[in-house]
Amino acid sequence: MQLSCKYVARALWSSVFAISAVSASFAQESPFFVTYTHHMEEPGNLDVEISSTSGVPRSGQKSYFAPYLELEYGATAQWTTELYLEGQSTWADSTVFTGWRWENRYKVLRREHWINPVLYLEYEQLNEASRIQKEIEGEGPDVSSPNALLTPLHAHELEAKLILSSDYHDWNISENFIATKNFSESEGVEFGYAIGVSRPLATLASGENCRFCRENFIVGAELYGGLGSTLGFGSHDAAQYFAPVLSWSASDNGTLRFSPGFALNKQDSPVLIRFGYTYEIQNFGSNLSKLFRKKP
Amino acid sequence: MTRLIIAVAGFALLAAAQLLGENPGYQQDPNWRAPSEAAARPNPLASKPQAAAGGRKLFIRNCVECHGSDGAGIEEKHAADLQLPMVQSQSDGTFFWKITNGNSRRGMPSFSKLPELQRWQIVLYIRTLIHNPETK
């Protein structure tokens, strides 16, 4: 299914403007793009996030830009659910819609512990042209073949993660263990991992409403990659990245994130550039339910 | 057609999630008690009352949504009235523990994502919320 860039951009922006007619609140988002922490979305709030992954090519590869829209909703204090719509545009090739994902995270323990486990389950209906690389499992995506060959190859996948996350003296340390089963092909169960560490630049809030105060910045780093599959376990044939991360609470409702990821081997693009903007909408759930109340 | 199905499914998902996310009528949860060790922790910013200004900013950003700008609690949210003597009589350590852990049974989220000192700043600001019968 090939769509024009103009259509994809119009659809994404229409969604954002339609939903942002509701009030917004302060957003203090995790700086990570791949690693998940145990911090859940606040109940009733909706995060609208537009992000992208761009791949700098090796010789013989083409550069690509893979944007995605993410709607993250806090169903309860322990359950967060998300819907993704993603696309991809490859230089001198084409722009394609690459599929959707529905993800759910459940925080197992009610209280804070030294290690906080979160269970993650995601259904993905994608095609092989997907390049957002929200996670890397198996050997990573095919970034060399043309879209015309990749888009007809559909992948119905079920992905599970065990998220272990700890807050220690204002540092967050998180580890994710990933297992994915593609029901469209017999490629076994694929594995991956992500590890992240982050910390705010300042831990005391100033009394002023400042945008460039250190308290509005969080820095950290991620390490993520594939671990092969049940047909061949190991990290040597899979893409591996090290990525510094930075987030900035640019406004009361918006957070900007940036991360350059550097490949640790030659399996994929040498550099991944990631950008993200998150807009948090407060009380989205209750405002939505009001629309369906009886008229007085 | 596929896009329409996806849109309808997404909308139904959000609506269902909201129903499950409804907060029941607020009442003190007798099981939401800080362990004695946590309740006894003193506020490390107690000698820095000027830090309450930052606490006010954090309170507006994170707490007003449910507790209201005066801390009296929004009825629709069934949130606690932070001005009440029965609430204010709790120790600083208890407030800190409750902000850190939240209470998922009552829809109160955990704010452990905030740095420790910022959570103590919020405690400092909550202490400045004074009950005013004329405004009730």
Short mmCIF file of C-alpha atoms in Angstrom, two decimals, chain B residues 15-134:
data_model
loop_
_atom_site.label_atom_id
_atom_site.label_comp_id
_atom_site.label_asym_id
_atom_site.label_seq_id
_atom_site.Cartn_x
_atom_site.Cartn_y
_atom_site.Cartn_z
CA ALA B 15 -13.61 4.19 25.58
CA ALA B 16 -13.35 0.74 27.22
CA ALA B 17 -10.12 1.70 28.94
CA GLN B 18 -11.78 4.82 30.34
CA LEU B 19 -14.63 2.79 31.84
CA LEU B 20 -12.13 0.52 33.56
CA GLY B 21 -10.17 3.59 34.69
CA GLU B 22 -13.10 5.18 36.54
CA ASN B 23 -12.28 6.16 40.09
CA PRO B 24 -14.83 5.05 42.72
CA GLY B 25 -16.15 7.58 45.27
CA TYR B 26 -13.35 8.98 47.39
CA GLN B 27 -12.99 7.78 50.94
CA GLN B 28 -9.95 7.29 53.12
CA ASP B 29 -8.34 3.99 52.26
CA PRO B 30 -7.57 2.28 55.58
CA ASN B 31 -5.03 0.04 53.83
CA TRP B 32 -3.02 2.95 52.39
CA ARG B 33 -0.62 3.42 55.26
CA ALA B 34 3.04 4.28 55.16
CA PRO B 35 5.32 1.82 56.97
CA SER B 36 6.48 3.29 60.30
CA GLU B 37 10.06 3.65 59.06
CA ALA B 38 8.90 5.69 56.02
CA ALA B 39 6.44 7.75 58.08
CA ALA B 40 9.23 8.76 60.47
CA ARG B 41 11.48 10.21 57.74
CA PRO B 42 12.01 13.94 58.21
CA ASN B 43 11.78 16.38 55.31
CA PRO B 44 15.40 17.20 54.31
CA LEU B 45 14.14 20.61 53.09
CA ALA B 46 12.39 21.51 56.35
CA SER B 47 15.06 24.13 57.06
CA LYS B 48 14.65 25.62 53.56
CA PRO B 49 11.12 27.06 53.44
CA GLN B 50 12.04 28.95 50.26
CA ALA B 51 12.02 25.58 48.46
CA ALA B 52 8.21 25.61 48.83
CA ALA B 53 8.05 27.99 45.83
CA GLY B 54 9.39 25.20 43.64
CA GLY B 55 6.98 22.86 45.41
CA ARG B 56 4.08 25.10 44.40
CA LYS B 57 5.17 24.94 40.77
CA LEU B 58 5.41 21.14 40.95
CA PHE B 59 2.04 20.93 42.71
CA ILE B 60 0.40 22.95 39.92
CA ARG B 61 2.01 20.77 37.27
CA ASN B 62 1.32 17.39 38.84
CA CYS B 63 -1.39 17.56 41.52
CA VAL B 64 -3.89 20.31 40.62
CA GLU B 65 -5.49 18.03 38.04
CA CYS B 66 -7.12 16.03 40.88
CA HIS B 67 -6.59 18.00 44.09
CA GLY B 68 -7.46 21.45 42.71
CA SER B 69 -5.38 24.62 42.90
CA ASP B 70 -6.21 25.11 46.59
CA GLY B 71 -5.69 21.41 47.41
CA ALA B 72 -9.32 21.01 48.47
CA GLY B 73 -9.79 18.05 46.13
CA ILE B 74 -11.96 17.92 43.01
CA GLU B 75 -15.22 16.14 43.80
CA GLU B 76 -15.51 14.60 40.35
CA LYS B 77 -12.08 13.03 40.87
CA HIS B 78 -12.90 11.84 44.41
CA ALA B 79 -9.52 13.26 45.41
CA ALA B 80 -8.50 13.93 49.02
CA ASP B 81 -8.99 17.39 50.54
CA LEU B 82 -5.40 18.19 51.48
CA GLN B 83 -6.53 21.06 53.73
CA LEU B 84 -8.41 18.82 56.15
CA PRO B 85 -6.88 18.45 59.64
CA MET B 86 -7.11 14.66 59.32
CA VAL B 87 -4.86 14.91 56.26
CA GLN B 88 -2.54 17.64 57.53
CA SER B 89 -1.96 15.68 60.75
CA GLN B 90 -0.05 13.05 58.78
CA SER B 91 3.74 13.21 58.94
CA ASP B 92 6.01 14.58 56.18
CA GLY B 93 7.34 11.06 55.70
CA THR B 94 3.80 9.75 55.16
CA PHE B 95 3.11 12.38 52.47
CA PHE B 96 6.41 11.56 50.77
CA TRP B 97 5.64 7.83 50.82
CA LYS B 98 2.14 8.40 49.41
CA ILE B 99 3.42 10.66 46.62
CA THR B 100 6.14 8.12 45.80
CA ASN B 101 3.96 4.99 45.77
CA GLY B 102 0.54 6.26 44.78
CA ASN B 103 -2.57 4.21 45.46
CA SER B 104 -3.66 2.33 42.37
CA ARG B 105 -6.89 1.20 44.09
CA ARG B 106 -8.00 4.84 44.29
CA GLY B 107 -6.52 6.08 41.02
CA MET B 108 -3.67 8.00 42.65
CA PRO B 109 -0.62 7.53 40.41
CA SER B 110 2.92 7.04 41.64
CA PHE B 111 5.14 10.10 41.21
CA SER B 112 8.39 8.22 41.66
CA LYS B 113 9.43 9.62 38.27
CA LEU B 114 10.06 12.94 40.03
CA PRO B 115 13.44 13.31 41.74
CA GLU B 116 13.35 12.73 45.52
CA LEU B 117 14.01 16.36 46.40
CA GLN B 118 11.15 17.51 44.18
CA ARG B 119 8.78 15.15 45.99
CA TRP B 120 9.94 16.65 49.29
CA GLN B 121 9.32 20.12 47.79
CA ILE B 122 5.72 19.12 47.11
CA VAL B 123 5.38 17.98 50.75
CA LEU B 124 6.73 21.36 51.83
CA TYR B 125 4.11 23.14 49.73
CA ILE B 126 1.24 20.92 50.93
CA ARG B 127 2.02 22.16 54.45
CA THR B 128 1.16 25.69 53.31
CA LEU B 129 -2.38 24.72 52.24
CA ILE B 130 -4.62 26.17 54.91
CA HIS B 131 -8.26 25.36 55.48
CA ASN B 132 -10.45 28.41 54.82
CA PRO B 133 -14.16 27.73 55.61
CA GLU B 134 -15.26 30.85 53.68
#
